[in-house]
Coordinates of C-alpha atoms and ligand atoms in Angstrom, one line a residue:
M1 CA 12.1 15.5 -9.7
K2 CA 8.7 16.8 -8.8
N3 CA 8.6 19.6 -6.1
L4 CA 6.7 18.3 -3.3
T5 CA 8.0 20.4 -0.5
D6 CA 4.7 21.6 0.9
K7 CA 3.2 18.2 1.1
I8 CA 2.4 16.0 4.1
V9 CA 2.7 12.4 3.0
L10 CA 1.4 9.2 5.0
I11 CA 2.4 6.0 4.1
T12 CA 1.2 3.0 6.0
G13 CA 3.3 0.1 6.3
G14 CA 6.6 1.9 5.4
N15 CA 9.3 -0.1 7.3
S16 CA 10.1 -2.5 4.3
G17 CA 9.4 -3.1 0.8
I18 CA 7.1 -0.9 -1.3
G19 CA 6.3 1.3 1.3
Y20 CA 9.8 2.0 2.4
A21 CA 11.0 2.6 -1.5
T22 CA 8.0 5.1 -1.8
A23 CA 8.8 6.9 1.4
K24 CA 12.5 7.3 0.0
E25 CA 11.0 8.8 -3.3
F26 CA 8.6 11.0 -1.7
L27 CA 11.6 12.3 0.6
E28 CA 14.1 12.8 -2.3
N29 CA 11.2 15.0 -4.0
G30 CA 10.9 17.1 -0.6
A31 CA 7.8 16.0 0.9
T32 CA 7.3 15.7 4.7
T33 CA 6.9 11.9 4.8
I34 CA 5.3 9.6 7.8
I35 CA 5.7 6.0 7.7
T36 CA 3.6 3.7 9.9
G37 CA 4.4 0.2 11.2
R38 CA 3.2 -2.0 14.0
R39 CA 6.9 -2.7 15.2
K40 CA 8.2 0.5 17.0
Q41 CA 12.0 -0.5 16.7
A42 CA 11.6 -1.5 12.9
I43 CA 9.7 1.5 11.9
E44 CA 11.8 4.1 13.9
E45 CA 14.8 2.5 12.5
A46 CA 13.4 2.8 8.8
A47 CA 12.3 6.4 9.4
A48 CA 15.8 7.5 10.7
R49 CA 17.8 5.8 7.6
I50 CA 15.8 8.0 5.2
G51 CA 14.9 11.1 7.2
G52 CA 11.1 10.5 7.5
Q53 CA 9.0 10.3 10.6
A54 CA 7.8 7.5 12.2
M55 CA 4.3 6.6 13.8
V56 CA 3.5 3.5 15.5
A57 CA 0.2 2.1 14.2
D58 CA -1.2 -1.5 13.6
Q59 CA -3.4 -0.6 10.4
S60 CA -5.5 -3.4 11.2
K61 CA -6.9 -1.8 14.4
V62 CA -9.5 1.1 14.2
A63 CA -8.3 2.2 17.5
D64 CA -4.7 2.8 16.2
I65 CA -5.9 4.6 13.1
E66 CA -7.9 7.0 15.2
H67 CA -4.8 7.6 17.2
L68 CA -2.9 7.8 14.2
A69 CA -5.4 10.7 12.7
E70 CA -5.0 12.6 16.0
E71 CA -1.4 12.5 15.9
I72 CA -1.1 13.8 12.6
K73 CA -3.7 16.4 13.3
R74 CA -1.8 17.6 16.3
Q75 CA 1.6 17.5 14.6
Y76 CA 0.8 18.6 11.1
G77 CA -2.9 19.8 10.9
K78 CA -3.4 18.3 7.4
L79 CA -2.6 15.5 5.1
D80 CA -2.0 15.8 1.2
V81 CA -1.0 12.4 0.4
L82 CA -2.3 9.3 1.6
F83 CA -0.5 5.9 0.3
I84 CA -2.4 2.9 1.9
N85 CA 0.2 0.3 1.4
A86 CA 0.2 -2.0 4.3
G87 CA -0.8 -5.7 3.5
I88 CA 0.1 -9.3 3.8
T89 CA -0.4 -12.2 1.5
G90 CA -1.7 -14.7 4.1
E91 CA -1.6 -18.6 3.8
A92 CA -2.0 -20.3 0.5
S93 CA -4.7 -22.4 0.6
L94 CA -7.6 -24.0 -1.5
I95 CA -11.1 -22.6 -0.5
S96 CA -12.0 -26.2 0.5
D97 CA -9.3 -26.0 3.3
A98 CA -9.8 -22.3 4.4
Q99 CA -9.1 -21.4 8.0
E100 CA -11.0 -18.6 9.6
D101 CA -7.9 -17.2 11.3
N102 CA -6.2 -16.8 8.0
F103 CA -9.4 -15.2 6.4
D104 CA -9.7 -12.8 9.2
H105 CA -5.9 -11.8 9.4
V106 CA -5.9 -11.0 5.7
M107 CA -9.0 -9.1 5.7
D108 CA -8.3 -7.1 8.8
I109 CA -5.2 -5.6 7.4
N110 CA -5.9 -5.6 3.7
L111 CA -9.5 -4.7 3.6
K112 CA -10.8 -3.3 7.0
G113 CA -7.7 -1.6 7.6
A114 CA -7.1 0.0 4.6
Y115 CA -11.0 1.2 4.5
F116 CA -10.8 2.6 7.9
T117 CA -7.6 4.2 7.4
L118 CA -9.3 6.0 4.4
S119 CA -12.2 6.8 6.5
K120 CA -10.6 8.2 9.5
L121 CA -8.2 10.2 7.6
I122 CA -10.7 11.9 5.3
P123 CA -11.1 14.8 7.6
L124 CA -7.5 15.6 7.5
L125 CA -7.2 15.5 3.6
Q126 CA -6.9 18.7 1.8
D127 CA -8.9 19.7 -1.1
G128 CA -6.9 18.4 -4.1
A129 CA -5.2 15.8 -1.9
S130 CA -4.2 12.5 -3.7
V131 CA -5.0 8.9 -2.1
I132 CA -3.5 5.8 -3.5
F133 CA -4.4 2.2 -2.6
L134 CA -1.8 -0.4 -3.2
S135 CA -3.9 -3.2 -4.8
S136 CA -2.4 -5.9 -6.8
N137 CA -2.6 -7.3 -10.3
V138 CA -4.4 -10.5 -9.0
A139 CA -7.2 -8.2 -7.9
S140 CA -8.7 -8.9 -11.5
M141 CA -6.9 -12.4 -11.9
N142 CA -7.9 -15.6 -10.4
K143 CA -5.3 -18.0 -9.4
P144 CA -5.9 -21.0 -7.2
Q145 CA -4.9 -20.9 -3.5
S146 CA -5.0 -17.2 -3.3
S147 CA -8.7 -16.6 -3.0
V148 CA -8.7 -14.6 0.2
Y149 CA -5.8 -12.2 -0.7
Q150 CA -7.4 -11.6 -4.3
A151 CA -10.7 -11.0 -2.7
S152 CA -9.0 -8.5 -0.3
K153 CA -7.4 -6.6 -3.2
A154 CA -10.7 -6.8 -5.4
A155 CA -12.7 -5.2 -2.7
L156 CA -10.0 -2.4 -2.5
N157 CA -10.4 -1.7 -6.1
T158 CA -14.2 -1.1 -5.8
I159 CA -13.6 0.8 -2.7
A160 CA -11.4 3.1 -4.2
K161 CA -13.7 4.1 -7.2
T162 CA -16.4 4.7 -4.9
A163 CA -14.3 7.0 -2.9
A164 CA -13.2 8.9 -6.2
L165 CA -16.7 9.6 -6.8
E166 CA -17.6 10.6 -3.1
L167 CA -14.4 13.2 -2.7
A168 CA -14.4 14.4 -6.3
D169 CA -16.5 17.6 -5.4
R170 CA -13.1 18.5 -3.1
K171 CA -10.9 17.4 -6.0
I172 CA -9.2 14.7 -3.8
R173 CA -8.3 11.9 -6.5
V174 CA -8.4 8.1 -5.5
N175 CA -6.4 5.7 -7.5
T176 CA -5.0 2.2 -7.1
V177 CA -1.7 0.8 -8.0
S178 CA -1.5 -2.8 -8.9
P179 CA 1.8 -4.5 -9.0
G180 CA 2.7 -7.9 -10.2
P181 CA 5.4 -10.0 -8.5
T182 CA 7.7 -7.4 -6.8
R183 CA 11.0 -8.6 -4.9
T184 CA 10.1 -7.6 -1.3
A185 CA 9.9 -9.3 1.9
V186 CA 6.4 -10.0 1.4
L187 CA 6.6 -13.9 0.7
N188 CA 9.1 -14.3 3.5
K189 CA 6.4 -13.5 5.9
S190 CA 4.2 -16.5 4.9
Y191 CA 7.1 -18.9 3.5
D192 CA 10.7 -19.9 4.5
S193 CA 13.4 -18.1 2.4
Q194 CA 14.1 -20.9 0.1
T195 CA 10.6 -21.5 -0.8
A196 CA 10.1 -17.6 -1.4
D197 CA 13.3 -17.4 -3.6
G198 CA 11.7 -20.3 -5.6
I199 CA 8.6 -18.6 -6.1
W200 CA 10.2 -15.3 -7.1
D201 CA 12.3 -17.4 -9.7
D202 CA 9.5 -19.3 -11.0
L203 CA 7.4 -16.1 -11.6
A204 CA 10.3 -14.5 -13.3
Q205 CA 10.1 -17.2 -15.8
V206 CA 6.3 -16.8 -16.7
L207 CA 6.1 -12.9 -17.0
P208 CA 6.6 -11.7 -20.6
L209 CA 9.4 -9.3 -19.6
K210 CA 11.1 -12.5 -17.8
K211 CA 11.8 -10.5 -14.7
I212 CA 10.6 -9.7 -11.4
G213 CA 9.6 -5.9 -10.5
I214 CA 11.4 -3.9 -7.8
P215 CA 9.9 -1.7 -5.3
E216 CA 11.3 1.5 -6.8
D217 CA 9.1 0.6 -10.1
V218 CA 6.0 1.2 -7.8
A219 CA 7.3 4.0 -5.9
K220 CA 7.6 6.2 -9.0
M221 CA 4.1 5.5 -10.1
V222 CA 2.8 6.5 -6.6
V223 CA 5.0 9.7 -6.3
Y224 CA 3.5 10.6 -10.0
L225 CA -0.1 10.0 -8.9
A226 CA 0.5 12.2 -6.0
S227 CA 1.8 15.0 -8.1
D228 CA 0.2 17.9 -10.0
A229 CA 1.1 16.2 -13.2
A230 CA -1.7 13.6 -12.4
S231 CA -4.4 16.1 -11.6
F232 CA -6.9 14.8 -14.1
I233 CA -6.6 11.2 -12.9
T234 CA -9.0 9.7 -10.4
G235 CA -10.8 6.3 -10.1
S236 CA -8.2 4.5 -12.4
D237 CA -6.0 1.5 -11.8
F238 CA -2.5 1.4 -12.6
V239 CA -1.1 -2.2 -13.3
I240 CA 2.6 -2.6 -13.2
D241 CA 3.4 -6.3 -13.6
G242 CA 5.6 -6.9 -16.7
G243 CA 2.9 -7.9 -18.9
M244 CA 1.6 -10.8 -16.5
K245 CA -1.9 -9.7 -16.7
I246 CA -2.3 -9.8 -20.5
S247 CA -0.4 -13.0 -20.9
Ligands
NAP1 N1 5.5 -7.6 -3.4 C1 4.7 -8.0 -4.4 O1 5.0 -8.9 -5.1 C2 3.4 -7.3 -4.3 C3 2.4 -7.5 -5.5 C4 1.3 -6.8 -5.3 C5 0.9 -6.3 -4.3 N2 1.6 -6.2 -3.1 C6 1.3 -5.3 -1.8 O2 2.2 -4.3 -1.7 C7 2.0 -3.9 -0.4 C8 3.3 -3.9 0.4 O3 3.9 -5.1 0.5 P1 5.3 -5.5 0.2 O4 5.6 -6.3 -1.0 O5 6.2 -4.1 0.2 O6 5.8 -6.3 1.5 P2 6.6 -6.0 2.8 O7 8.0 -5.7 2.5 O8 6.2 -7.1 3.7 O9 5.9 -4.5 3.3 C9 4.6 -4.5 3.9 C10 4.6 -3.5 5.1 O10 3.3 -3.4 5.6 C11 3.6 -3.5 7.1 N3 2.3 -4.2 7.5 C12 1.9 -5.3 7.5 N4 0.8 -5.2 8.4 C13 0.6 -4.2 8.9 C14 -0.2 -3.8 9.9 N5 -1.2 -4.3 10.3 N6 -0.2 -2.4 10.3 C15 1.0 -1.6 9.8 N7 1.9 -2.1 9.1 C16 1.8 -3.4 8.7 C17 4.8 -4.5 7.2 O11 5.4 -4.4 8.4 P3 6.0 -5.5 9.2 O12 7.4 -5.6 8.7 O13 5.8 -5.2 10.8 O14 5.3 -6.8 8.7 C18 5.7 -3.9 6.1 O15 6.3 -2.7 6.5 C19 1.1 -4.9 0.5 O16 -0.4 -4.3 0.5 C20 1.1 -6.1 -0.9 O17 -0.1 -6.8 -0.6 C21 3.0 -6.7 -3.2

């Protein structure tokens, strides 16, 4: 249990999966926790279930991000932890079959949205704040049919390192967390549930630990990185993937 009672935490994309589990973990450690989502009802219901605060924002839209920053400034005046989590996988496709709308959709949320979320919230970050990007182990792996998603996460990794240097003089730490397969709703947004279940089961067989991760695996790492225990860690990437990347 970490004492985070004086911390204001913002988590983008918090109505399900890793964002939701991480919000629960922060709340259990005493932090004031705001979660964002683009669907008003879903985000408000999720926040009510765990005792967090909901703010509606589509993280792919810079105007929404600016409004979010204004609202946090008005209500809290500062931010101690920024967890940039919102993301999608998009459609699986070979580069030769690429569709412009899929490219734009994935990049708008995963890359442009994440970048401007950091950019617009920097003025609110306290000296000593912690920023964590939710990347993926595939940022440094190469699997066919996932080029756009992989590229979006690889770009996040390099942005995080640059941000770590740009913000170091204010003791603001910036790190990435890179999960492997983690059982959430993420695949259900691109595939029907039978296909999604099949993908999870197949992945479990190829991972050295022979199991899929759960959102709480990632949540605990994010809370650790946000805590004072991680005060010497910046510009680093933490892979949580049951050994997938080394196999
Ligand atoms: N699960 C995995 O195996 C895995 C592995 C590596 C990395 N990741 C990354 O982990 C992050 C979280 O994914 P997850 O697995 O927890 O999936 P998830 O359950 O689908 O959660 C994604 C969250 O982001 C929200 N979101 C998506 N687009 C948004 C937008 N434009 N504005 C605001 N919120 C938005 C979703 O809201 P809606 O409900 O409205 O869509 C949802 O709350 C993503 O960045 C994903 O790429 C996941």
